[in-house]
Tab-separated table of C-alpha atoms in Angstrom:
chain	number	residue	atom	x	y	z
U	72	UNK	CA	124.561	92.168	63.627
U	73	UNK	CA	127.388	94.100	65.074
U	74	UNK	CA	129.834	92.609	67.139
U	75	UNK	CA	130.277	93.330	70.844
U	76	UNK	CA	127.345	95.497	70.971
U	77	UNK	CA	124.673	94.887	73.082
U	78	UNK	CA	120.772	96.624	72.726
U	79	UNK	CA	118.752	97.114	75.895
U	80	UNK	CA	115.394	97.491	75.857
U	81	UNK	CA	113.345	99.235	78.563
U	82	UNK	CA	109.665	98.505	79.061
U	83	UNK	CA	107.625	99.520	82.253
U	84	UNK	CA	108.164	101.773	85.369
U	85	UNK	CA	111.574	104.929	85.816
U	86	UNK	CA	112.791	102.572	88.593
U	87	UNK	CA	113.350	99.976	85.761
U	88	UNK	CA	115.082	102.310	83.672
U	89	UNK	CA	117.581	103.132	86.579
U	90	UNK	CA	118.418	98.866	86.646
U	91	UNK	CA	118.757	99.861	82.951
U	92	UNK	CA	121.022	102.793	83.187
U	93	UNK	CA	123.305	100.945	85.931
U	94	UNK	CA	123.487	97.973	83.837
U	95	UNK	CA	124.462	99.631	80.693
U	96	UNK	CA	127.348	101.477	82.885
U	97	UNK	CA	128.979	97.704	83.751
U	98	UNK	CA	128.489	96.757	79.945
U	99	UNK	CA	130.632	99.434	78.690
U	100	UNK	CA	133.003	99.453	81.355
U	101	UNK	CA	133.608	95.733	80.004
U	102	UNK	CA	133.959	96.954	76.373
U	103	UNK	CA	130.486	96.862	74.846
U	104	UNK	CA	129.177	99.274	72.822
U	105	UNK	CA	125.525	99.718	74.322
U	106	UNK	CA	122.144	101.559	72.908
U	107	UNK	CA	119.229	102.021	74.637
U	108	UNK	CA	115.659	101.307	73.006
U	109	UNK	CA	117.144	101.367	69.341
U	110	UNK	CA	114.801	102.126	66.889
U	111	UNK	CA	116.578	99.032	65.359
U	112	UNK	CA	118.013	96.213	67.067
U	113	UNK	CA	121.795	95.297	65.439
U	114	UNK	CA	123.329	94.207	68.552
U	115	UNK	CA	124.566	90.634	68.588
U	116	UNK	CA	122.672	90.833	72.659
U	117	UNK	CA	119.921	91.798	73.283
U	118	UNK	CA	118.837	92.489	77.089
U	119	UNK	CA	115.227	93.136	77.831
U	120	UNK	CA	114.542	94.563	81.303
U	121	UNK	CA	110.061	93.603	81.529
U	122	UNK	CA	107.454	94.981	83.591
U	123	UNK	CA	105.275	92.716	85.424
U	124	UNK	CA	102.759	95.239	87.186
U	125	UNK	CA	99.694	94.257	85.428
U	126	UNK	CA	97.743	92.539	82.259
U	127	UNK	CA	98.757	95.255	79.435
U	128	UNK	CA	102.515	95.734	80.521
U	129	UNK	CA	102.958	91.559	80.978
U	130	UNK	CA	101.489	91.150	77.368
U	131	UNK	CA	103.932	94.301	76.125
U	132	UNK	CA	106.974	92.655	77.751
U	133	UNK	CA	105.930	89.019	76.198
U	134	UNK	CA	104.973	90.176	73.086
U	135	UNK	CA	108.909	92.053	72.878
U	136	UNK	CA	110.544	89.103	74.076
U	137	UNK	CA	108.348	86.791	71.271
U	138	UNK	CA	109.753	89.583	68.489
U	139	UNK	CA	113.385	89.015	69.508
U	140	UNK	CA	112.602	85.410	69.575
U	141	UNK	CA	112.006	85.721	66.065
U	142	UNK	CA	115.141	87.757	65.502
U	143	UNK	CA	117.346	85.359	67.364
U	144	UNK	CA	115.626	82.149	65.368
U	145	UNK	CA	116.644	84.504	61.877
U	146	UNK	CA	120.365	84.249	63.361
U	147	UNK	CA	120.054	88.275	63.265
U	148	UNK	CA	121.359	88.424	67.230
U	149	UNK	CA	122.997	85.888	68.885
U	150	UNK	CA	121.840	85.738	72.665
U	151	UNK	CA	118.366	87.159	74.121
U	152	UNK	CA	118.442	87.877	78.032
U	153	UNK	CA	115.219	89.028	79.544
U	154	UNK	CA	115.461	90.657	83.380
U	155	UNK	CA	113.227	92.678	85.289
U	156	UNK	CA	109.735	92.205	86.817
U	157	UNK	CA	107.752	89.545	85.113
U	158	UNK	CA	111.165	87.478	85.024
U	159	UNK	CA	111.057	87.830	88.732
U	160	UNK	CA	107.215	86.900	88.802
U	161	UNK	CA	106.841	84.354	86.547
U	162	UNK	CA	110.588	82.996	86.119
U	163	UNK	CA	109.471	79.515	85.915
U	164	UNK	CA	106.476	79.766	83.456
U	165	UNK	CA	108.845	82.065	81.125
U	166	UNK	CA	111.577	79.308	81.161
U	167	UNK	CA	109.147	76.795	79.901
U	168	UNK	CA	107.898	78.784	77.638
U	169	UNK	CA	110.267	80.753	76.173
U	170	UNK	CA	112.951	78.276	75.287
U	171	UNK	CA	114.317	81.095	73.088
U	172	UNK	CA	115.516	83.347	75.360
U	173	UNK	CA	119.141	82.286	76.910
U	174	UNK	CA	118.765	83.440	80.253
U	175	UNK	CA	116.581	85.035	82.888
U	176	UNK	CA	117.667	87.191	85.499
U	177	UNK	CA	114.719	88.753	88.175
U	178	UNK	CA	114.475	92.440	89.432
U	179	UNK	CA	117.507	92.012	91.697
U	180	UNK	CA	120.115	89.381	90.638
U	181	UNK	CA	120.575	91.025	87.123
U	182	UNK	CA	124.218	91.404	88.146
U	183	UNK	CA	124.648	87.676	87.539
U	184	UNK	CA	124.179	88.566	84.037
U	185	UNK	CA	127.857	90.042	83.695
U	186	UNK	CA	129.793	86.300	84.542
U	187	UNK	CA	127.240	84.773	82.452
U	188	UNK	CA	128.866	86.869	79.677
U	189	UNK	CA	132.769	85.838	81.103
U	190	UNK	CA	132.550	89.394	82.533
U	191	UNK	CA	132.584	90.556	86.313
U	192	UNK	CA	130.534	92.905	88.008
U	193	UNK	CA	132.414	95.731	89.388
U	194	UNK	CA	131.377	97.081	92.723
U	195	UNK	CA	133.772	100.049	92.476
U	196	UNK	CA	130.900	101.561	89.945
U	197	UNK	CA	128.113	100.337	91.742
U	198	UNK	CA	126.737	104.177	91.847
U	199	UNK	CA	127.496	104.941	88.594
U	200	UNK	CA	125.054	104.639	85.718
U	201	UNK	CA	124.669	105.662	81.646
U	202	UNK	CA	121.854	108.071	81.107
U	203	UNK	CA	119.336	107.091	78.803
U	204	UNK	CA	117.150	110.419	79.450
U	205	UNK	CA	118.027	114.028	78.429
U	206	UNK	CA	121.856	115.108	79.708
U	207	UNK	CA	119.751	117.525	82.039
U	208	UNK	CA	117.611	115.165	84.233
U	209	UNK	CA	117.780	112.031	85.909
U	210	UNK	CA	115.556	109.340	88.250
U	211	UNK	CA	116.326	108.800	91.290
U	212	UNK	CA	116.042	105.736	93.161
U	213	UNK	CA	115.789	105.417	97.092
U	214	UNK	CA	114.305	102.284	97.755
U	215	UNK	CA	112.850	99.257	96.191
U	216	UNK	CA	110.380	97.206	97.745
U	217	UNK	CA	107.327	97.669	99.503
U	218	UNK	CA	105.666	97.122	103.193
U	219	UNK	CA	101.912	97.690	102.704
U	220	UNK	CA	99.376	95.466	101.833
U	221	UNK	CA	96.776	96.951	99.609
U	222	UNK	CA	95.021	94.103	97.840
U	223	UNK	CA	95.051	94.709	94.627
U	224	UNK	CA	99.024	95.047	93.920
U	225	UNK	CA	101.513	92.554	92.542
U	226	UNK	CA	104.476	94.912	93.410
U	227	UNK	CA	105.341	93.273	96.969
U	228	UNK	CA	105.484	89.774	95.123
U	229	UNK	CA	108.343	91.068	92.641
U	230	UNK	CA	109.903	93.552	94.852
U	231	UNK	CA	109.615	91.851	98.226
U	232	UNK	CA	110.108	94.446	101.466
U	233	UNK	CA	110.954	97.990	101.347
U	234	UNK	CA	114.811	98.625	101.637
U	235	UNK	CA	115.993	102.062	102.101
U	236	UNK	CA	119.573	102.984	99.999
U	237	UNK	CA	121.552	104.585	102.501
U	238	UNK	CA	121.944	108.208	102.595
U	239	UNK	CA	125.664	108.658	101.561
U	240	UNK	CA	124.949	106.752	99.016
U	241	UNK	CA	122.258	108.706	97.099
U	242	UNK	CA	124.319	111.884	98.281
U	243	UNK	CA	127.279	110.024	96.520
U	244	UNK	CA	125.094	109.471	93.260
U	245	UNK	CA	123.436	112.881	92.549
U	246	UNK	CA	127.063	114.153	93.570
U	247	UNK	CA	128.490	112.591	90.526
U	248	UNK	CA	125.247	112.932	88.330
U	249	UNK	CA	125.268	116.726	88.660
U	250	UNK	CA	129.297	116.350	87.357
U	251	UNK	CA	128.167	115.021	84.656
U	252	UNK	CA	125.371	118.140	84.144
U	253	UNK	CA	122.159	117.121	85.352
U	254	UNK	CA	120.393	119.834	87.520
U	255	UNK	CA	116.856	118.134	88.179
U	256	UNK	CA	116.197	114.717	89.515
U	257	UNK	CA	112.716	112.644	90.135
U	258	UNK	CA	113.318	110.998	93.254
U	259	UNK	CA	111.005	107.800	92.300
U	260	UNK	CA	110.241	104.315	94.552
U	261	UNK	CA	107.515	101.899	95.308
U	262	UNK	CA	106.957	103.882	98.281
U	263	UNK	CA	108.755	106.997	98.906
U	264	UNK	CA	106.926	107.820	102.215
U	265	UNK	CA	108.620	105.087	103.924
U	266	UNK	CA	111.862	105.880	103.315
U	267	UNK	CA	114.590	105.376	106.325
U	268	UNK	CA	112.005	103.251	108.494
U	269	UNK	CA	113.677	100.495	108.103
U	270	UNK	CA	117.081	101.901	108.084
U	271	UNK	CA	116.751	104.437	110.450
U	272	UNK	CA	114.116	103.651	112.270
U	273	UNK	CA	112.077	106.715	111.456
U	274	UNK	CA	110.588	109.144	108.650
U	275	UNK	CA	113.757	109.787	106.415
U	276	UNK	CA	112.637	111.405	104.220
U	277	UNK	CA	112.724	114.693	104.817
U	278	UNK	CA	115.738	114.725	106.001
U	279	UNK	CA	117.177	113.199	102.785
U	280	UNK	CA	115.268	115.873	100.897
U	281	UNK	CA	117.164	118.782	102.864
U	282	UNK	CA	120.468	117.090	102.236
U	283	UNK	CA	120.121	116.506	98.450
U	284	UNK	CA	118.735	120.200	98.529
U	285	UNK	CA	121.889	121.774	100.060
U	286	UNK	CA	124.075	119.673	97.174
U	287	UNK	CA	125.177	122.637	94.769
U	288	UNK	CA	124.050	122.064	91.167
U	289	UNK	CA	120.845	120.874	92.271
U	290	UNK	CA	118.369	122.813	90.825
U	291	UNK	CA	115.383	120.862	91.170
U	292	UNK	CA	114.108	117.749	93.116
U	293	UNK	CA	110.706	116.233	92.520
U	294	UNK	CA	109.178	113.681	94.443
U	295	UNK	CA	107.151	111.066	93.431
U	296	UNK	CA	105.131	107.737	94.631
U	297	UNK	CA	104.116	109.025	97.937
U	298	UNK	CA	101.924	106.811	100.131
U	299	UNK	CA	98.722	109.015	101.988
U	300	UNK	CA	98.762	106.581	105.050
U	301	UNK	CA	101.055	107.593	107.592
U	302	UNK	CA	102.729	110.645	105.475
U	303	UNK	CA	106.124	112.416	106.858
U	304	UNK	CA	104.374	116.038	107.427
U	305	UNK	CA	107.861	117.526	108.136
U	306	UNK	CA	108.287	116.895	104.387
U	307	UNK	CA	105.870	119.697	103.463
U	308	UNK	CA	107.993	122.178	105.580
U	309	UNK	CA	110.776	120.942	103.292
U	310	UNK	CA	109.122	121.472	100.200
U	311	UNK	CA	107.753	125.011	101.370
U	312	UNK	CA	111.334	126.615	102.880
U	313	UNK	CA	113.438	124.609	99.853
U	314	UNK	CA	113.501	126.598	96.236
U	315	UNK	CA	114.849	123.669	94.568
U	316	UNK	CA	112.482	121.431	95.962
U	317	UNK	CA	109.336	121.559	93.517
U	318	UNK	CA	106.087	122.321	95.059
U	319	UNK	CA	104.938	119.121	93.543
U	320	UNK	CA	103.608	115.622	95.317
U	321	UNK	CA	102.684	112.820	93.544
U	322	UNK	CA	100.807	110.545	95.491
U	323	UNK	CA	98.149	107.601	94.554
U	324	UNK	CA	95.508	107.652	96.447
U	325	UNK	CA	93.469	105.032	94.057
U	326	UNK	CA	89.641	105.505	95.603
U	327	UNK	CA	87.789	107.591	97.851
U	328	UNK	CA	84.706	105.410	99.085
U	329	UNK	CA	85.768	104.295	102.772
U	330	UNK	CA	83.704	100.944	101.574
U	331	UNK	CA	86.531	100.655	98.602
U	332	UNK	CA	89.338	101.730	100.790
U	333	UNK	CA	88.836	99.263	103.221
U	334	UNK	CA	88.155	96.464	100.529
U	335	UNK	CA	91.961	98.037	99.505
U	336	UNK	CA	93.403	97.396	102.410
U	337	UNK	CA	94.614	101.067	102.055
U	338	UNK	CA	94.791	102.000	106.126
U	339	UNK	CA	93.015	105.047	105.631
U	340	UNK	CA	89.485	106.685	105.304
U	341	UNK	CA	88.196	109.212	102.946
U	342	UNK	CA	88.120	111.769	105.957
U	343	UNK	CA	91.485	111.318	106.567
U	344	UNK	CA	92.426	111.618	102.769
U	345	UNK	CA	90.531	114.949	102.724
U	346	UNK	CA	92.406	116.089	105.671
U	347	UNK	CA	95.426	115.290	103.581
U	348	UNK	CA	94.568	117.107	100.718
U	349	UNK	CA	93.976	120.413	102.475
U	350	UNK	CA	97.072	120.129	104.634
U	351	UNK	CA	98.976	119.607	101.401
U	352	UNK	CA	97.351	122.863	99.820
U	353	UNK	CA	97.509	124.465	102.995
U	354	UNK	CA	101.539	124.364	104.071
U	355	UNK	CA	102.735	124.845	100.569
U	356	UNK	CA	100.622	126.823	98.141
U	357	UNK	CA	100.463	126.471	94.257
U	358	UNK	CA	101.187	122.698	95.133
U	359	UNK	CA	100.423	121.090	92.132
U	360	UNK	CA	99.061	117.614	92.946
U	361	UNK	CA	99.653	114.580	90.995
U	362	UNK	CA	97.128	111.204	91.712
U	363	UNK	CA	96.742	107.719	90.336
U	364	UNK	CA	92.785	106.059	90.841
U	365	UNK	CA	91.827	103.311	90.106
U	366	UNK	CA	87.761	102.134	88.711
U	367	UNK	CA	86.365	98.629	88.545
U	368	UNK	CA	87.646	97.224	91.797
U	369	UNK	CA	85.909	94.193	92.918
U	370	UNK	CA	82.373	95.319	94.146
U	371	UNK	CA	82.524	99.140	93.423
U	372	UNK	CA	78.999	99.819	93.061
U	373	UNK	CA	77.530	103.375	90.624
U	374	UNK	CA	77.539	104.786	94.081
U	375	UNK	CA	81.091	104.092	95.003
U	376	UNK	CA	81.881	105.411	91.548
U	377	UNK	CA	79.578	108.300	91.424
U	378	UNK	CA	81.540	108.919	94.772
U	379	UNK	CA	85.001	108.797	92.902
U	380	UNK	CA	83.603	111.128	90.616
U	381	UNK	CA	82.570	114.409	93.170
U	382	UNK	CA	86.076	113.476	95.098
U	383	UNK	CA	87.671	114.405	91.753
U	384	UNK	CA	85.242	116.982	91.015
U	385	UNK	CA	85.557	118.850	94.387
U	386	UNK	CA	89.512	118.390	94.689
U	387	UNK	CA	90.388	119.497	91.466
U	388	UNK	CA	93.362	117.687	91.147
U	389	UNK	CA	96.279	119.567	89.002
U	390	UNK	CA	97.375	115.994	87.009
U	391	UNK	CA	95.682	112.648	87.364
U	392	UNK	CA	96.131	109.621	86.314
U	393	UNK	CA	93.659	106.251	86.473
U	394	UNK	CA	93.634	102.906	85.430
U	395	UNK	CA	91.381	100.061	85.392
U	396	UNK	CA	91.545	97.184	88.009
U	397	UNK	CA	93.501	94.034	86.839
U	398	UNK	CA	92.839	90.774	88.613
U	399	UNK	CA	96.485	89.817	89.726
U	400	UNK	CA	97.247	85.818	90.729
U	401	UNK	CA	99.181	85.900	93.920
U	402	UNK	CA	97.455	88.996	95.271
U	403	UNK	CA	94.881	89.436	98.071
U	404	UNK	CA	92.218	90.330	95.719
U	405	UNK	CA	92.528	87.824	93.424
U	406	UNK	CA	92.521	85.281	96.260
U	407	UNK	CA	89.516	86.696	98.116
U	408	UNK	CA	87.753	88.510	95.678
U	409	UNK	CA	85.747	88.123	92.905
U	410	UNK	CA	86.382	90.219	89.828
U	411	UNK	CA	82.281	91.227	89.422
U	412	UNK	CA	82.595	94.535	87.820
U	413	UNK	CA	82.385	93.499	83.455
U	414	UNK	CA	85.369	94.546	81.380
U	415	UNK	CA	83.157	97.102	79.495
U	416	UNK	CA	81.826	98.999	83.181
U	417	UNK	CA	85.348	99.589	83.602
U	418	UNK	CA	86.250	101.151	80.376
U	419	UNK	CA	83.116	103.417	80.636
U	420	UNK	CA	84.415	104.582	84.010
U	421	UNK	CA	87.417	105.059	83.456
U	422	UNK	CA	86.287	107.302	80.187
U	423	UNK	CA	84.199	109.145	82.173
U	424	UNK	CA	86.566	109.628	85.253
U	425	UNK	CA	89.522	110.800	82.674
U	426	UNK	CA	86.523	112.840	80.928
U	427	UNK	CA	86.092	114.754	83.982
U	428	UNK	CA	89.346	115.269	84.618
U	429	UNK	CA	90.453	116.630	81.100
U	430	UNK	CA	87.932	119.403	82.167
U	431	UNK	CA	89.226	120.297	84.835
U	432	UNK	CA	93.055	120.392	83.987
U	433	UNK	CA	91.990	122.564	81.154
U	434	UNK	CA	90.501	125.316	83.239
U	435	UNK	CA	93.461	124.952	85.807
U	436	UNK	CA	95.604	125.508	82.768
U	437	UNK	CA	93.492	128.461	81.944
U	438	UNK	CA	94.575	130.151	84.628
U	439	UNK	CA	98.082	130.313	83.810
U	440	UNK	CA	97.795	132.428	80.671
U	441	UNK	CA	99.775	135.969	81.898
U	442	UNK	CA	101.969	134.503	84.395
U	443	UNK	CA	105.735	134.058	83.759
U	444	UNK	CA	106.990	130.484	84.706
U	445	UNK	CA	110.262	129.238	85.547
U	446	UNK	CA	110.818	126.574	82.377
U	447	UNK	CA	113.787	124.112	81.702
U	448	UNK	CA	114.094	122.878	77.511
U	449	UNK	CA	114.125	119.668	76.962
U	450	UNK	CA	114.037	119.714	72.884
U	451	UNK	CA	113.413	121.274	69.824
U	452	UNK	CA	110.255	120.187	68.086
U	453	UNK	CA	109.455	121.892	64.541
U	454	UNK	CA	108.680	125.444	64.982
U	455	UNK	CA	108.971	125.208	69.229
U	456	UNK	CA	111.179	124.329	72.167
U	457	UNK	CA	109.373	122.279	74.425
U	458	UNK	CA	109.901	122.938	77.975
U	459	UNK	CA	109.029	122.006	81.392
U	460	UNK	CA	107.903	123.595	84.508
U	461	UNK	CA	108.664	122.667	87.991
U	462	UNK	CA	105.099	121.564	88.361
U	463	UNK	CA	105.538	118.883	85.279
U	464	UNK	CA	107.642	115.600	85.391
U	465	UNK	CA	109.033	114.395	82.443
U	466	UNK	CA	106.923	111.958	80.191
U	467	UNK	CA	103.673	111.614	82.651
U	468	UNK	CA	102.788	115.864	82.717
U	469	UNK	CA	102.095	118.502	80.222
U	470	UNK	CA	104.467	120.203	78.623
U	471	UNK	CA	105.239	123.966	77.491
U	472	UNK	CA	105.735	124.689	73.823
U	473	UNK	CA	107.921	128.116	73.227
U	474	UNK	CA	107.851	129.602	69.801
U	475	UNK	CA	111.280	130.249	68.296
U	476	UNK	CA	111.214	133.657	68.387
U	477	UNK	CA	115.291	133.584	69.841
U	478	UNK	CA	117.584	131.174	70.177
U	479	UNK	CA	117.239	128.602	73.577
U	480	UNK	CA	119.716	126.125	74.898
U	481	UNK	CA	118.722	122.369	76.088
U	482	UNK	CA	118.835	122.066	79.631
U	483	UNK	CA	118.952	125.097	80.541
U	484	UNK	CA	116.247	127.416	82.515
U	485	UNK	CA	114.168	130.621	81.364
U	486	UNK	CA	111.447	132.620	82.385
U	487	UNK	CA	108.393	131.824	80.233
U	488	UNK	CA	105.561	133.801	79.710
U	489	UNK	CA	102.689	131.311	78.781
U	490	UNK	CA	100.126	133.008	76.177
U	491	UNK	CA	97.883	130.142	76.060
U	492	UNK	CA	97.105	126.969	75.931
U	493	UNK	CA	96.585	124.164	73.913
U	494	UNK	CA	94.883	120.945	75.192
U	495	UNK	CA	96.601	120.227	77.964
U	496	UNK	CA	99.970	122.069	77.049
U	497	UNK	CA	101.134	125.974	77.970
U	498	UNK	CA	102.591	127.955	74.930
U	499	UNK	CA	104.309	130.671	75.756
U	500	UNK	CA	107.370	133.268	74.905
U	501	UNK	CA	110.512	134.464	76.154
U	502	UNK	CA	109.552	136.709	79.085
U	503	UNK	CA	111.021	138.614	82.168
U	504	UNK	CA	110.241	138.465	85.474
C-alpha cells in the first residue's frame, strides 16, 4: 500500500471516463499520486467510478467493488469510494449492502468526494482534466442528461434532463487540450442531437461543430450518440464543407419495425429512418455510419426480427453494434411491459443479427484494398503500428495494422495504403498520395 496514492478505476461508458479524468486532475492538484485502471491496485484509495446502464455492466461494477471489498477487509487499502451510475441508481440498496465501501458519491456530486478527504474542490480547474487515453486523443463531453423517453432506457433515471455545457466552455477545454497535444477529439453525450435546446433555445450543434473546427490544432472531430428523431440537418453541411470534421455519424437507431418503434417510444417511423439514412449518404459521401440495435424487446415477433434483419441487410451499415434487451426497474418497459421474448431467442438473434453484419463489414472493407487513407498511430504492437482512420473511433471500430517497414511516430498522421484486410482490420503500408 503506498501512501497518498490513490487508484481509480473506470468501468462503463467515455462520458464516465471524462468524470474520471476531471477527478484525477483535483486529486493531484491536492498532492496525490493517481493511476488509472492499474493492472495492480497499491493505492491506500481506491475510487471506483460504476456503470449502471444495464444487467452485465451493474454485475461488472458490483462484482469490482466486492474485489476491493476483499482488499480493504486484507488491510491492503485503506478507504474504498465507489461514484458513478449505479451509485446514483441504486445509492440506497449499495449502502446496505456494501457496508465495505466508505462512501458513495452519484454521477454528479462526486466533487463532495474531495472535503470528504480534508481536501477542497477547486473551481479554478474545473476544465481541466488528466488524460487517461493516448497523449493524441481525447472525449469530449457536451452534455449530460437526457430528454426523450424511449422505454427501454435507465439513462434519464441516473442522468436526469439534458443540460447543455456552454459553448466557451468546451471552446475553453479543447483550447487547453490541444496545448497539451491532442489533435482529435470524440465529442460524446447521452444525446448529442439536442445540444443547445435547452441553452439556447435551438439546434446547437452545428454551430458548436464549426467553432471547435476553426480552433487551430484541431485535426479531427468525431461525433457520436446522435438521436434520428428530430436531427440538426445543418450539421451534415458541417460535416461535408469541414476537413477536420470526420465524415462519420454515430447514431442508434435500435429497431426498424414501426410496431417496435412505437412500443420504444422512439418518435419516429421506419420511413422516416430510411429517409434519414439516404439524406445522410446523400449530403456527405463516404459517410461511414455507425448504429447500435437492439433484439428481444418485449413482443418482437420472427417478423419484427426478420424485419431488423433486411433493414441491416439493405442499409449496409459501415460499423454496428447490438445488444440484447435488459428489463430495467424504474423504466417504462419494465413497468408496462412484459419481458416475453426467452433469454435464449435473444442470444440467437443477436448471433444472427451480428452474423449478418460481420458479412457485410467484411465486403465494405474489401473495398478499401488500393486506396490510400489518411491514418493517425496510436501504438506499436509486435511487428505493426496500429493506426486509425477518420472513419474509426477509438476502442468501438476497426483498426489499421502497418507493417514496420520505416520508422512511425505515435500520434501523428500518414498516408496509408491498405493492402488488405484481415477480419475486420485494414493492413496496409507507407504510401503517397
Amino acid at each position: 500500500m503506498k501512501k497518498g496514492k490513490i487508484d481509480v478505476v473506470t468501468l462503463g461508458c467515455s462520458k464516465n471516463l471524462v468524470d474520471s479524468e476531471k477527478l484525477m486532475r483535483q486529486l493531484e492538484v491536492q498532492g496525490y499520486t493517481v493511476e488509472h485502471d492499474p493492472k495492480q491496485i497499491n493505492g491506500e484509495i481506491v475510487i471506483v467510478n460504476t456503470c449502471g446502464f444495464i444487467g452485465d455492466a451493474q454485475e461488472e461494477s458490483v462484482n469490482m467493488i466486492l474485489e476491493l471489498g476483499e482488499l480493504k477487509k486484507k488491510k491492503k487499502i485503506k478507504k474504498l469510494f465507489v461514484i458513478g451510475c449505479l451509485a446514483e441508481r441504486f445509492r440506497h440498496d449499495l449502502v446496505r449492502e456494501l457496508p465495505e465501501v466508505d462512501q458513495f458519491y452519484g454521477k454528479f456530486d462526486w466533487i463532495d468526494l474531495l472535503p470528504e478527504l480534508g481536501k477542497t474542490y477547486d473551481t479554478s480547474i474545473s476544465t481541466e482534466r488528466t488524460l487517461t487515453t493516448p497523449a493524441h486523443y481525447a472525449y469530449l463531453k457536451i452534455s449530460e442528461g437526457c430528454n426523450r423517453g424511449c422505454s427501454f432506457c435507465a439513462i434519464p433515471i441516473m442522468t436526469g434532463k439534458h443540460r447543455s455545457t456552454d459553448m466557451e466552455a468546451i471552446e475553453l477545454e479543447v483550447k487547453q487540450l490541444v496545448d497539451k497535444g491532442v489533435k482529435e477529439f470524440q465529442l460524446i453525450a447521452q444525446d448529442l442531437t439536442f445540444y443547445g435546446q435547452d441553452l439556447y433555445k435551438r439546434q446547437a450543434l452545428p454551430e458548436l461543430v464549426e467553432r471547435l473546427s476553426d480552433i487551430p490544432g484541431v485535426e479531427w472531430l468525431r461525433l457520436h450518440y446522435g438521436y434520428p428523431a428530430q436531427f440538426p440537418y445543418d450539421l451534415l453541411r458541417v460535416m461535408r464543407e469541414r476537413p477536420n470534421v470526420c465524415k462519420y455519424m454515430d447514431i442508434a437507431l435500435q429497431h426498424i419495425s414501426d410496431r417496435m418503434l412505437k412500443r420504444m417510444r422512439r418518435v419516429i417511423t421506419k420511413q422516416e429512418t430510411l429517409d434519414l439514412i439516404a439524406r445522410f449518404r446523400e449530403e456527405v459521401p463516404g459517410i461511414h455510419l455507425r448504429t447500435t440495435l437492439m433484439v428481444g424487446f418485449p413482443g418482437e415477433t420472427d417478423d419484427d426480427f426478420n424485419e431488423l434483419l433486411d433493414f441491416v441487410e439493405s442499409e449496409r451499415f459501415e460499423r454496428l453494434g447490438a445488444f440484447a434487451y435488459s428489463h430495467e426497474a424504474g423504466t417504462y418497459a419494465y413497468k408496462n411491459y412484459k419481458d416475453d421474448v426467452p433469454f435464449d431467442l435473444k442470444e440467437t438473434r443477436l448471433e444472427q443479427l451480428m452474423g449478418r453484419q460481420q458479412r457485410i463489414a467484411e465486403a465494405i472493407n474489401e473495398k478499401k484494398v488500393g486506396q490510400i487513407l489518411k491514418v493517425i498511430i496510436d501504438r506499436e504492437e509486435g511487428d505493426y503500428y496500429i493506426g486509425r482512420t477518420e472513419f474509426d473511433s477509438p476502442e468501438v471500430d476497426p483498426e489499421v495494422l502497418i507493417q514496420k517497414t520505416e520508422p512511425l511516430q505515435i500520434g501523428q498522421f500518414y498516408n496509408i495504403k491498405i493492402n488488405g484486410t484481415d477480419y475486420l482490420d485494414l493492413i496496409g503500408s507507407i504510401g503517397n498520395l
